[in-house]
Amino acid sequence: MNIDEIEFEEIVQKISSLYQNKKYSDIKATLTEINPADIAVLFDAFAKEQQLLLFRLLPKEEAAETFVELDNETQEALIRAFSDTELREVLDELYLDDTVDIIEEMPATIVKRIIKNTDSQTRASINTLLRYPEDSAGSIMTPEFVDLKKTNTVEDAFKRIRRTGVDKETIYTCYVTDESRHLIGVITVKELLLHDYDDKIEELMETNVIYVNTHDDQETAANLLSKYDFLALPVVDMENRLVGIITIDDAMDVLVDENTEDIHKMNAIMPNEKPYLKMGIVATWKSRIMWLLFLMVSATFTSMIISNFENRLSTVIVLTSFIPMLTGTSGNSGGQASAVIVRALSLNEISFKDIFKVLWKEMRVGLLCGITLAAVNFVKIWFIDRTLLGMSDITFKVDLVISLTLVIEIVFAKMVGCAFPILAKKLKLDPAVISSPFITTVMDALSLLVYFGLATAILRI
């Protein structure tokens, strides 16, 4: 069953009470009714020694499914507490790609122990997967799939699925290979069920197969699964031989990780895979301080601009009071465009060749937004700031300078916000790095240059 927040607290209290009274069979009965993903969340409510006992109460298959869902810290603690027999039992139930994921996050001592408790065939497969580049399709694939031959009949296919399917991550999609393991087709169990036992696979299979190479980016593979609504995607080597598949659950993990990383970068935070509450204060500080230092130093340009115009500002002091509004608006406008473009780039909706189309569109959007905000701002400054608040230094020309600055800076902000991520992508940089804080810093300087330039020209200061 799935549990909501209220049920979660009730179950924690129930298990805690049963634990105190040593009613372990009742705990086991309770846990077997809960989804492994929810059990993993429940583990966080208990101490390490309690987690070990709860884990030992789970049936083998459910224990393995729960283990995959646990965070790295809990997995490491459990492995250290396991006997070799317990560790082998868990590893035997894990799919190979999950085992590799765990190995990649564990310290060397734990990795040695995991490797020691796997058989030679599994060890060879693990070593093969670990050799693929980080973030590549090969690094997240599993070699556990059902393969068929085009000469097989439907009956042959079902016999093979029944014989080998128990150890495969998915049996719904089957892949057709030749004698050299080249990928030549794909067929689903649905297709097999709808045809006679004597029908040949080559008559039923789809030959226009969408696949990825082992060295393709994992995000590319995840996007293909999302685009075509596949449950699995075949992965081939440089000679088009089928070496593995990427399943939808792995693709979802990739997209979540990539989106989380982009959100962190767009907000000037170094990516970190640990959950927020499990990150220490020092680790959190490290993930933020470098960007904050960079942005603070880069903001020096803004200070220099204001300093250069300080004498002129002293003649029309009221101009100073509108600087925060102008810089804030330009930063927000650039951030809006940047966020939309980063998303479009990640979904392959646009590329570098579309940059002029994007700039032309954002320039017109910026002009409309700027005129709208400037008109509202002009009326607001004249009737509220000047009349109601008594800011007598505000003249028609001062109001005009502020409003014109809004129009120009918003157009610039929209164009900068869309151009920077596209250029970053072209230069093989992460577009998310050209994030809202970075664009805000650039636009602060540009806005002030425009503001003081117009003030100098119109007010003759």
XYZ file of C-alpha atoms in Angstrom:
461
model
C 0.000 0.000 0.000
C 1.014 3.638 -0.419
C 1.126 5.841 2.670
C 0.434 9.525 3.160
C 1.923 11.772 5.860
C -0.689 10.949 8.509
C -0.458 7.200 7.889
C 3.322 7.488 7.964
C 3.302 8.782 11.553
C 0.789 6.139 12.605
C 2.884 3.319 11.100
C 6.085 4.629 12.710
C 4.361 4.686 16.108
C 2.910 1.222 15.533
C 6.272 -0.291 14.541
C 8.021 1.471 17.438
C 5.493 0.009 19.873
C 5.837 -3.482 18.385
C 9.634 -3.145 18.490
C 9.603 -2.267 22.187
C 7.360 -5.260 22.896
C 9.558 -7.499 20.686
C 6.620 -8.507 18.498
C 8.786 -9.064 15.457
C 6.333 -11.247 13.562
C 3.755 -8.447 13.729
C 6.373 -5.979 12.457
C 7.121 -8.292 9.537
C 3.403 -8.564 8.718
C 3.094 -4.773 8.784
C 6.126 -4.199 6.569
C 5.071 -6.735 3.944
C 1.929 -4.649 3.303
C 3.971 -1.533 2.487
C 5.627 -0.641 -0.807
C 9.463 -0.960 -0.679
C 9.863 2.721 -1.608
C 7.743 3.683 1.419
C 9.648 1.254 3.657
C 12.862 3.051 2.685
C 11.320 6.331 3.851
C 10.176 4.684 7.093
C 13.761 3.619 7.835
C 14.764 7.256 8.386
C 12.529 7.360 11.476
C 14.535 4.622 13.225
C 18.035 4.308 14.671
C 20.732 2.336 12.824
C 20.438 -0.789 14.983
C 16.651 -0.761 14.548
C 17.032 -0.379 10.772
C 19.156 -3.517 10.640
C 16.546 -5.568 12.488
C 13.710 -4.193 10.335
C 15.672 -5.039 7.200
C 16.304 -8.600 8.393
C 12.561 -9.067 8.902
C 11.819 -8.393 5.228
C 11.453 -11.251 2.715
C 14.437 -11.575 0.337
C 12.864 -9.985 -2.742
C 11.257 -7.138 -0.806
C 14.501 -6.571 1.107
C 16.415 -6.116 -2.160
C 13.804 -3.714 -3.555
C 13.917 -1.710 -0.329
C 17.713 -1.663 -0.287
C 17.804 -0.014 -3.735
C 15.511 2.783 -2.502
C 17.600 3.601 0.595
C 20.007 6.545 0.627
C 23.738 5.848 0.290
C 24.473 6.462 3.962
C 21.921 3.890 5.130
C 23.049 1.387 2.484
C 26.639 1.696 3.675
C 25.649 1.242 7.327
C 23.646 -1.891 6.504
C 26.427 -3.416 4.389
C 28.895 -2.909 7.220
C 26.476 -4.708 9.564
C 25.674 -7.576 7.164
C 27.350 -10.936 7.375
C 28.798 -12.203 4.069
C 25.821 -14.525 3.709
C 23.332 -11.680 4.156
C 25.229 -9.512 1.699
C 25.266 -12.271 -0.936
C 21.512 -12.792 -0.506
C 20.844 -9.099 -1.131
C 23.222 -8.914 -4.097
C 21.679 -12.026 -5.669
C 18.277 -10.296 -5.694
C 19.546 -6.988 -7.122
C 19.534 -6.185 -10.815
C 23.037 -5.609 -12.151
C 22.585 -1.893 -12.901
C 21.391 -1.315 -9.324
C 24.467 -3.113 -7.995
C 26.702 -0.891 -10.125
C 24.902 2.246 -8.902
C 25.550 1.191 -5.316
C 29.216 0.381 -5.983
C 29.778 3.821 -7.553
C 28.644 5.539 -4.360
C 30.451 3.360 -1.802
C 33.937 3.751 -0.272
C 36.691 1.396 -1.441
C 36.415 -0.949 1.543
C 32.722 -1.545 0.899
C 33.291 -1.979 -2.844
C 35.903 -4.687 -2.200
C 33.480 -6.532 0.043
C 30.666 -6.319 -2.515
C 32.921 -7.580 -5.318
C 34.185 -10.407 -3.093
C 30.619 -11.620 -2.554
C 29.629 -11.809 -6.225
C 30.276 -14.667 -8.627
C 32.850 -14.372 -11.420
C 30.284 -13.767 -14.179
C 28.572 -10.974 -12.241
C 31.963 -9.502 -11.341
C 32.941 -9.374 -15.017
C 29.668 -7.664 -15.957
C 30.104 -5.119 -13.148
C 33.635 -4.297 -14.294
C 32.388 -3.829 -17.857
C 29.688 -1.365 -16.784
C 32.074 0.532 -14.529
C 34.394 1.176 -17.494
C 31.821 3.297 -19.317
C 32.161 7.092 -18.923
C 30.194 8.720 -16.125
C 26.803 10.045 -17.300
C 26.917 7.877 -20.444
C 24.130 5.550 -21.566
C 26.437 2.587 -20.948
C 26.883 3.552 -17.298
C 23.136 3.249 -16.530
C 22.176 0.302 -18.742
C 21.568 -3.243 -17.587
C 22.748 -6.285 -19.578
C 19.743 -8.238 -18.286
C 17.292 -8.351 -21.196
C 15.419 -10.924 -23.267
C 16.887 -11.475 -26.738
C 15.326 -13.536 -29.529
C 16.310 -14.705 -33.010
C 14.330 -13.824 -36.131
C 13.975 -17.548 -36.977
C 12.217 -18.216 -33.645
C 8.483 -18.870 -33.633
C 6.106 -17.228 -31.162
C 6.110 -20.490 -29.219
C 9.932 -20.465 -29.090
C 9.821 -16.888 -27.821
C 7.476 -17.719 -24.946
C 9.622 -20.700 -23.961
C 12.706 -18.464 -23.834
C 10.899 -15.767 -21.841
C 9.718 -18.345 -19.284
C 13.205 -19.873 -19.041
C 15.242 -16.677 -18.730
C 12.757 -13.965 -17.779
C 12.961 -14.453 -14.014
C 16.385 -12.780 -13.933
C 15.562 -9.982 -16.396
C 14.638 -6.443 -15.432
C 11.841 -6.384 -18.001
C 10.310 -9.068 -20.209
C 7.627 -6.975 -21.930
C 9.970 -5.725 -24.648
C 12.169 -8.303 -26.373
C 15.011 -7.586 -28.775
C 15.865 -9.532 -31.908
C 19.533 -10.088 -32.704
C 21.458 -12.014 -35.336
C 24.178 -14.598 -34.676
C 26.725 -11.819 -34.008
C 24.386 -10.045 -31.546
C 23.669 -7.172 -33.952
C 20.354 -5.497 -33.145
C 17.923 -6.096 -36.025
C 14.464 -5.752 -34.488
C 12.195 -5.381 -31.485
C 8.936 -7.029 -30.471
C 6.634 -6.778 -27.460
C 4.907 -9.525 -25.514
C 1.608 -7.956 -26.576
C 2.467 -8.679 -30.228
C 3.439 -12.245 -29.343
C 0.173 -12.823 -27.482
C -1.877 -11.627 -30.441
C -0.361 -14.090 -32.936
C -0.308 -17.823 -33.479
C 2.411 -20.022 -31.982
C 3.681 -20.970 -35.464
C 4.246 -17.370 -36.654
C 7.884 -16.388 -37.170
C 9.430 -13.487 -35.230
C 10.884 -11.938 -38.414
C 7.324 -11.540 -39.749
C 6.157 -9.683 -36.628
C 9.129 -7.671 -35.398
C 9.597 -3.929 -35.836
C 12.808 -3.318 -37.776
C 12.935 0.475 -37.415
C 14.519 0.327 -33.967
C 15.323 3.449 -31.957
C 18.452 2.947 -29.871
C 21.412 4.730 -28.288
C 25.138 4.060 -28.270
C 26.953 3.153 -25.058
C 28.846 6.489 -25.132
C 25.787 8.688 -25.787
C 24.808 11.000 -22.953
C 22.439 9.405 -20.422
C 20.141 12.434 -20.637
C 19.753 11.802 -24.383
C 18.630 8.246 -23.622
C 16.209 9.434 -20.934
C 14.708 12.010 -23.295
C 14.186 9.344 -25.983
C 12.335 7.126 -23.507
C 10.169 10.094 -22.554
C 9.570 11.193 -26.155
C 8.530 7.782 -27.481
C 6.874 6.464 -24.286
C 9.102 3.365 -24.274
C 9.406 1.073 -21.268
C 12.983 0.268 -22.280
C 15.562 1.489 -24.776
C 18.248 -0.737 -26.389
C 21.914 0.227 -26.069
C 24.415 -0.863 -28.723
C 28.202 -0.694 -28.977
C 30.212 0.900 -31.807
C 29.555 -2.157 -34.010
C 25.779 -2.041 -33.453
C 25.832 -5.090 -31.184
C 23.206 -5.125 -28.466
C 24.912 -4.891 -25.080
C 22.141 -3.703 -22.762
C 18.929 -1.794 -22.191
C 17.917 1.284 -20.232
C 14.614 0.916 -18.411
C 12.104 3.646 -17.633
C 12.884 3.670 -13.901
C 16.533 4.445 -14.613
C 15.511 7.150 -17.090
C 13.291 8.789 -14.472
C 16.206 8.820 -12.018
C 18.395 10.483 -14.641
C 15.815 13.183 -15.397
C 15.251 13.880 -11.699
C 19.023 14.126 -11.111
C 19.553 16.351 -14.159
C 16.644 18.649 -13.252
C 17.850 18.890 -9.650
C 21.341 19.733 -10.874
C 19.967 22.417 -13.211
C 17.871 23.946 -10.423
C 20.942 24.101 -8.187
C 23.087 25.669 -10.896
C 20.406 28.161 -11.899
C 20.336 29.344 -8.310
C 24.114 29.507 -7.937
C 24.482 26.373 -5.802
C 26.973 23.582 -6.466
C 25.052 20.323 -7.142
C 24.884 17.796 -4.302
C 23.135 14.421 -4.400
C 22.431 14.183 -0.676
C 18.934 15.017 0.633
C 18.731 18.504 2.177
C 18.275 17.353 5.790
C 21.182 14.891 5.495
C 23.642 17.501 4.251
C 25.883 18.887 6.992
C 26.287 22.613 7.583
C 29.835 22.613 6.209
C 28.783 20.691 3.068
C 25.919 23.140 2.508
C 28.312 26.056 2.994
C 30.743 24.591 0.457
C 27.989 24.139 -2.126
C 27.040 27.821 -1.960
C 30.030 29.919 -0.959
C 32.056 29.826 -4.211
C 29.204 31.159 -6.329
C 28.345 33.756 -3.701
C 31.964 34.939 -3.667
C 32.048 35.104 -7.457
C 28.776 37.039 -7.645
C 29.857 39.368 -4.855
C 33.118 40.195 -6.610
C 31.402 40.608 -9.986
C 28.948 43.024 -8.371
C 31.953 45.329 -7.949
C 31.276 46.538 -11.490
C 27.901 47.815 -10.333
C 29.548 49.727 -7.514
C 32.100 51.208 -9.912
C 29.361 52.473 -12.220
C 27.493 54.121 -9.348
C 30.745 55.670 -8.059
C 31.519 57.182 -11.479
C 28.107 58.831 -11.575
C 28.091 59.788 -7.893
C 28.666 63.495 -8.499
C 25.935 63.676 -11.127
C 23.513 61.771 -8.878
C 24.044 64.364 -6.156
C 22.363 66.946 -8.377
C 19.205 64.813 -8.751
C 19.129 62.735 -5.561
C 15.698 61.261 -6.320
C 17.193 59.125 -9.107
C 18.998 57.019 -6.496
C 15.755 55.814 -4.887
C 14.662 54.049 -8.083
C 17.876 52.063 -8.653
C 16.700 48.951 -6.689
C 13.439 48.825 -8.661
C 15.216 49.108 -12.010
C 17.939 46.536 -11.275
C 15.433 44.117 -9.720
C 13.112 44.341 -12.731
C 15.917 43.763 -15.238
C 17.201 40.766 -13.277
C 13.729 39.243 -13.072
C 13.155 39.770 -16.794
C 16.444 38.147 -17.724
C 15.811 35.279 -15.312
C 12.427 34.576 -16.917
C 13.932 34.297 -20.399
C 16.875 32.246 -19.144
C 14.667 29.694 -17.362
C 12.487 29.165 -20.444
C 15.476 28.799 -22.781
C 17.361 26.393 -20.481
C 14.264 24.192 -20.393
C 13.862 24.356 -24.189
C 17.534 23.431 -24.659
C 17.268 20.480 -22.271
C 14.248 19.169 -24.204
C 15.994 19.751 -27.569
C 13.222 22.119 -28.639
C 15.793 24.658 -29.853
C 19.467 24.660 -30.886
C 22.166 27.177 -31.791
C 20.795 27.569 -35.323
C 17.591 28.986 -33.808
C 19.380 31.777 -31.931
C 18.218 34.595 -34.239
C 14.619 33.370 -34.149
C 14.808 33.273 -30.348
C 16.410 36.734 -30.139
C 13.795 38.230 -32.474
C 10.970 36.710 -30.457
C 12.389 37.743 -27.074
C 13.101 41.260 -28.328
C 9.429 41.701 -29.240
C 8.291 40.112 -25.973
C 10.680 42.402 -24.097
C 9.362 45.450 -25.939
C 5.750 44.611 -25.071
C 6.649 43.872 -21.435
C 8.775 47.015 -21.218
C 6.105 49.324 -22.645
C 3.473 47.835 -20.316
C 5.628 48.180 -17.203
C 6.855 51.639 -18.221
C 3.306 52.935 -18.740
C 2.151 51.635 -15.373
C 5.324 52.884 -13.704
C 4.995 56.368 -15.246
C 1.484 56.784 -13.849
C 2.466 55.280 -10.483
C 5.481 57.597 -10.039
C 3.532 60.709 -11.061
C 0.413 60.164 -8.967
C 1.713 58.141 -6.008
C 5.400 58.999 -5.501
C 5.114 62.660 -6.552
C 1.572 63.578 -5.471
C 0.686 61.298 -2.540
C 4.181 60.772 -1.104
C 5.240 64.370 -1.735
C 8.450 63.643 -3.670
C 8.595 67.089 -5.238
C 11.978 66.421 -6.901
C 10.203 64.157 -9.391
C 9.658 66.083 -12.605
C 8.217 64.982 -15.913
C 11.735 64.445 -17.254
C 12.771 62.352 -14.225
C 9.688 60.190 -14.657
C 10.484 59.887 -18.359
C 14.085 58.771 -17.653
C 12.914 56.033 -15.269
C 10.201 54.779 -17.620
C 12.402 54.777 -20.729
C 15.078 52.907 -18.781
C 12.507 50.208 -17.991
C 11.677 49.706 -21.676
C 15.308 49.499 -22.808
C 16.602 47.372 -19.928
C 13.800 44.820 -20.230
C 14.460 44.398 -23.962
C 18.168 43.928 -23.209
C 17.431 41.582 -20.314
C 15.210 39.314 -22.418
C 17.828 39.114 -25.157
C 20.739 38.513 -22.759
C 18.678 35.949 -20.815
C 17.991 33.897 -23.941
C 21.333 34.371 -25.713
C 23.679 33.374 -22.878
C 22.334 29.805 -22.373
C 22.301 29.149 -26.149
C 25.886 30.378 -26.503
C 26.908 28.311 -23.469
C 25.436 25.184 -25.074
C 27.338 25.924 -28.295
C 30.588 26.282 -26.315
C 29.972 22.880 -24.649
C 29.177 24.513 -21.308
C 26.184 23.730 -19.115
C 23.455 26.304 -19.965
C 22.241 26.131 -16.367
C 25.552 27.627 -15.237
C 24.570 30.813 -17.092
C 21.920 31.075 -14.434
C 19.615 33.709 -13.056
C 22.145 35.095 -10.511
C 24.811 35.456 -13.219
C 22.418 37.151 -15.642
C 21.134 39.369 -12.826
C 24.678 40.576 -12.122
C 25.268 41.390 -15.810
C 21.918 43.145 -16.124
C 22.507 45.228 -12.981
C 25.527 46.794 -14.687
C 23.764 47.256 -18.044
C 20.688 48.763 -16.399
C 22.730 51.345 -14.535
C 24.647 52.298 -17.687
C 21.362 52.807 -19.545
C 19.824 54.670 -16.586
C 22.688 57.078 -16.082
C 23.137 57.509 -19.828
C 19.507 58.585 -20.264
C 19.676 60.771 -17.168
C 22.768 62.525 -18.539
C 21.163 63.076 -21.956
C 17.660 64.126 -20.831
C 18.342 65.881 -17.518
C 21.660 67.426 -18.619
C 23.461 66.372 -15.426
